[in-house]
Amino acid sequence: MKYALVTGGSRGIGRAISIKLASQGYTVLVNYQRNEAEADKTISTILENGGVAEKLQFDVSDKNDIQQKLGSWIEANKDKPVEVLVNNAGIRKDNLMVMMPEEEWRSVLQTNLDSFYYVTKLVLQGMLLKRYGRIVNVVSLSGIKGLPGQTNYSASKAGVIGATKALAQEIGRRGVTVNCVAPGFIKTEMTEGIEESQFRNIIPMQRFGEADEVAEAVLFLASKGASYITGEVINVNGGLHT
Ligand code: NAP
């Protein structure tokens, strides 16, 4: 059995990624924070399509929770190494820097960047032992270009891109790749308050993207075929480059 872990698999981009990985024969561990009903929907869709999936609740911003719940799962399932890890869970709390309370800085950095360290570290050991693994980090155009009102979010995503490039060099010879996918504007709950019509003109493809379109790029980087690609960032943004 091949296992894949998708953080934030309950909704949006993470759901689309979970469904696609399951279609490739992975047993998908669908992580979520608090939205169990949505995680159940992801699982039902996978089961309806003949796939296999399990729920795995933990808060990616909380290192103790990760250690306790993901750590225990890994400990109890030593015969089921996670072959694919998709660090997808993320939040945004936009504010101008001068107005930004420390809590908004900390919570975004903890959820989007610290989680990369704590989750990846736990899963990486098994990959290194097996000499095979695929790590895909969902970052953002904001982490490349920087967007006003998103100093916290841009810093968190830029941090993951830097860590990806460093880790890729550390583990390349062990058969484990680590890459990023950087979406632009994608239609999910995260962008619900953003009016598509106001941004159409600056996007060459003149529309927001679908979660499925991001998931396709993740699926490719998670595949065996992407064996000579590491430390890379694939933009999925309709041509909205920096
Ligand atoms: P979304 O629809 O808001 O879904 C967020 C997902 O992350 C949910 O599954 C949520 O779980 C989970 N999550 C949030 N905080 C968590 C935590 N502390 N622990 C565990 N899970 C947590 O967001 P999305 O648009 O799909 O975004 C997915 C990723 O793409 C994020 O990293 C985001 O930064 C990135 N991204 C999105 C866009 C876009 O336009 N949508 C653009 C660029 C990058 P619950 O359901 O339990 O709350």
Coordinates of C-alpha atoms in Angstrom, one line a residue, residues 11-230:
R11 CA -11.5 21.6 1.5
G12 CA -10.3 23.6 -1.6
I13 CA -7.0 22.8 -3.2
G14 CA -6.2 20.1 -0.6
R15 CA -9.4 18.2 -1.4
A16 CA -8.7 18.3 -5.2
I17 CA -5.1 17.0 -4.5
S18 CA -6.4 14.2 -2.2
I19 CA -8.9 13.0 -4.8
K20 CA -6.3 13.0 -7.6
L21 CA -3.7 11.2 -5.5
A22 CA -6.3 8.5 -4.5
S23 CA -7.0 8.1 -8.2
Q24 CA -3.4 7.1 -8.7
G25 CA -3.6 4.3 -6.2
Y26 CA -2.5 6.1 -3.1
T27 CA -4.2 5.6 0.3
V28 CA -4.7 9.2 1.2
L29 CA -4.4 10.5 4.8
V30 CA -6.7 13.5 4.7
N31 CA -5.6 15.9 7.4
Y32 CA -7.9 18.7 8.6
Q33 CA -8.0 21.1 11.6
R34 CA -11.7 21.4 12.6
N35 CA -13.9 20.9 9.7
E36 CA -14.6 17.2 10.0
A37 CA -17.8 17.3 7.9
E38 CA -15.7 18.6 4.9
A39 CA -13.0 16.0 5.5
D40 CA -15.8 13.4 5.4
K41 CA -16.9 14.8 2.0
T42 CA -13.4 14.4 0.6
I43 CA -13.2 10.8 1.9
S44 CA -16.7 10.0 0.5
T45 CA -15.7 11.2 -3.0
I46 CA -12.6 9.2 -2.9
L47 CA -14.5 6.0 -1.8
E48 CA -17.2 6.6 -4.4
N49 CA -14.4 6.7 -7.1
G50 CA -13.0 3.3 -5.8
G51 CA -10.1 4.8 -3.8
V52 CA -9.0 4.5 -0.2
A53 CA -8.6 7.3 2.3
E54 CA -8.4 7.9 6.1
K55 CA -9.0 11.0 8.2
L56 CA -6.2 12.3 10.3
Q57 CA -7.0 15.4 12.4
F58 CA -4.2 17.5 13.7
D59 CA -3.5 21.2 13.9
V60 CA -0.5 22.0 11.7
S61 CA 0.2 25.2 13.7
D62 CA 0.7 23.2 16.9
K63 CA 3.9 21.2 17.2
N64 CA 2.6 19.1 20.1
D65 CA -0.5 18.2 18.3
I66 CA 1.5 17.2 15.2
Q67 CA 3.9 15.1 17.4
Q68 CA 1.1 13.4 19.3
K69 CA -1.3 12.6 16.4
L70 CA 0.9 12.3 13.3
G71 CA 3.7 10.9 15.4
S72 CA 1.5 8.2 16.9
W73 CA 0.1 7.3 13.4
I74 CA 3.6 6.9 12.0
E75 CA 4.7 4.9 15.1
A76 CA 1.6 2.6 14.8
N77 CA 2.0 2.1 11.1
K78 CA 5.7 1.4 10.5
D79 CA 4.8 -0.9 7.7
K80 CA 3.0 1.9 5.9
P81 CA 5.6 4.6 5.0
V82 CA 4.2 7.8 3.6
E83 CA 5.6 8.1 0.1
V84 CA 4.1 11.4 -0.8
L85 CA 3.7 14.4 1.5
V86 CA 1.8 17.5 0.4
N87 CA 2.2 20.4 2.7
N88 CA -1.0 22.3 1.7
A89 CA -2.8 23.6 4.8
G90 CA -2.6 27.3 5.0
I91 CA -4.3 30.5 6.2
R92 CA -4.1 34.2 5.4
K93 CA -4.8 37.1 7.8
D94 CA -4.3 40.1 5.6
N95 CA -3.5 43.5 7.1
L96 CA -1.2 46.4 6.5
M97 CA 2.1 46.0 8.4
V98 CA 1.5 49.1 10.5
M99 CA -1.8 47.8 11.7
M100 CA -0.9 44.1 12.1
P101 CA -1.1 42.7 15.6
E102 CA 1.6 40.2 16.6
E103 CA -1.0 37.4 16.7
E104 CA -1.7 37.8 12.9
W105 CA 2.0 37.6 12.2
R106 CA 2.6 34.6 14.5
S107 CA -0.5 32.5 13.6
V108 CA 0.2 32.8 9.8
L109 CA 3.9 32.0 10.2
Q110 CA 3.1 29.1 12.5
T111 CA 0.4 27.6 10.2
N112 CA 2.2 28.2 6.9
L113 CA 5.9 27.9 7.7
D114 CA 6.5 26.2 11.1
S115 CA 4.2 23.4 10.0
F116 CA 6.6 22.7 7.1
Y117 CA 9.3 22.0 9.6
Y118 CA 7.3 19.9 12.1
V119 CA 5.3 17.8 9.6
T120 CA 8.1 17.2 7.1
K121 CA 10.6 16.2 9.8
L122 CA 8.3 13.5 11.0
V123 CA 7.6 12.1 7.5
L124 CA 11.1 12.6 6.0
Q125 CA 12.8 9.9 8.1
G126 CA 10.7 7.1 6.6
M127 CA 11.3 8.5 3.1
L128 CA 15.1 8.6 3.6
L129 CA 15.1 5.0 4.9
K130 CA 13.1 3.8 1.8
R131 CA 15.3 6.0 -0.4
Y132 CA 12.1 7.2 -2.1
G133 CA 9.8 10.2 -1.5
R134 CA 8.0 13.1 -3.0
I135 CA 7.4 16.3 -1.0
V136 CA 5.3 19.0 -2.6
N137 CA 4.7 22.3 -0.8
V138 CA 1.8 24.5 -1.8
V139 CA 3.1 28.1 -1.6
S140 CA 1.8 31.2 -3.4
L141 CA 2.5 33.9 -5.9
S142 CA 2.7 36.1 -2.8
G143 CA 5.8 34.2 -1.6
I144 CA 7.6 35.1 -4.9
K145 CA 6.4 38.6 -5.7
G146 CA 5.2 39.8 -2.2
L147 CA 1.8 41.4 -2.1
P148 CA 0.8 44.5 -0.1
G149 CA -1.4 43.7 2.9
Q150 CA 0.3 40.3 3.1
T151 CA 3.7 40.7 4.8
N152 CA 2.9 37.8 7.1
Y153 CA 1.6 35.5 4.4
S154 CA 4.3 36.5 1.8
A155 CA 7.0 35.9 4.4
S156 CA 5.6 32.5 5.3
K157 CA 5.4 31.3 1.7
A158 CA 8.8 32.8 0.8
G159 CA 10.2 30.9 3.8
V160 CA 8.8 27.6 2.5
I161 CA 10.3 28.3 -0.9
G162 CA 13.8 28.9 0.7
A163 CA 13.5 25.8 2.8
T164 CA 12.4 23.7 -0.2
K165 CA 15.5 24.7 -2.1
A166 CA 17.8 24.0 0.8
L167 CA 16.2 20.6 1.7
A168 CA 16.3 19.6 -2.0
Q169 CA 20.1 19.9 -1.9
E170 CA 20.3 18.0 1.4
I171 CA 18.4 15.0 0.3
G172 CA 18.7 14.8 -3.5
R173 CA 21.0 11.9 -3.4
R174 CA 18.6 9.9 -1.3
G175 CA 15.9 9.7 -3.9
V176 CA 13.6 12.1 -2.2
T177 CA 12.5 15.2 -4.1
V178 CA 11.0 18.4 -2.7
N179 CA 9.3 21.0 -4.8
C180 CA 6.7 23.8 -4.6
V181 CA 3.6 24.7 -6.5
A182 CA 2.8 28.4 -6.4
P183 CA -0.9 29.1 -7.2
G184 CA -2.1 32.6 -8.2
F185 CA -5.8 33.3 -7.6
I186 CA -7.8 30.1 -7.2
K187 CA -11.5 29.7 -6.5
T188 CA -11.7 28.3 -3.0
E189 CA -13.1 29.6 0.4
M190 CA -9.8 31.4 0.9
T191 CA -10.5 33.8 -2.0
E192 CA -14.3 34.0 -1.4
G193 CA -14.2 37.7 -0.5
I194 CA -12.1 38.6 -3.6
E195 CA -14.0 39.9 -6.6
E196 CA -12.8 38.0 -9.7
S197 CA -14.0 40.7 -12.1
Q198 CA -11.6 43.2 -10.4
F199 CA -8.6 41.1 -11.1
R200 CA -9.5 39.6 -14.5
N201 CA -7.6 42.4 -16.4
I202 CA -4.3 41.7 -14.8
I203 CA -4.4 37.9 -15.3
P204 CA -3.5 36.9 -18.9
M205 CA -5.9 34.0 -18.8
Q206 CA -8.6 36.5 -17.6
R207 CA -10.0 34.2 -14.9
F208 CA -9.3 32.7 -11.5
G209 CA -8.0 29.1 -11.5
E210 CA -9.8 26.0 -10.3
A211 CA -8.4 23.8 -7.4
D212 CA -8.2 20.9 -9.9
E213 CA -5.7 22.9 -12.0
V214 CA -3.4 23.3 -9.1
A215 CA -3.8 19.6 -8.1
E216 CA -2.7 18.6 -11.6
A217 CA 0.7 20.2 -11.1
V218 CA 1.0 18.7 -7.6
L219 CA 0.2 15.3 -9.0
F220 CA 2.9 15.6 -11.6
L221 CA 5.6 16.6 -9.0
A222 CA 4.3 13.7 -6.8
S223 CA 4.7 11.2 -9.6
K224 CA 7.5 8.8 -10.3
G225 CA 8.0 10.6 -13.6
A226 CA 9.1 13.8 -11.9
S227 CA 12.3 12.0 -10.7
Y228 CA 14.8 14.6 -11.9
I229 CA 13.0 17.7 -10.7
T230 CA 13.9 19.0 -7.2

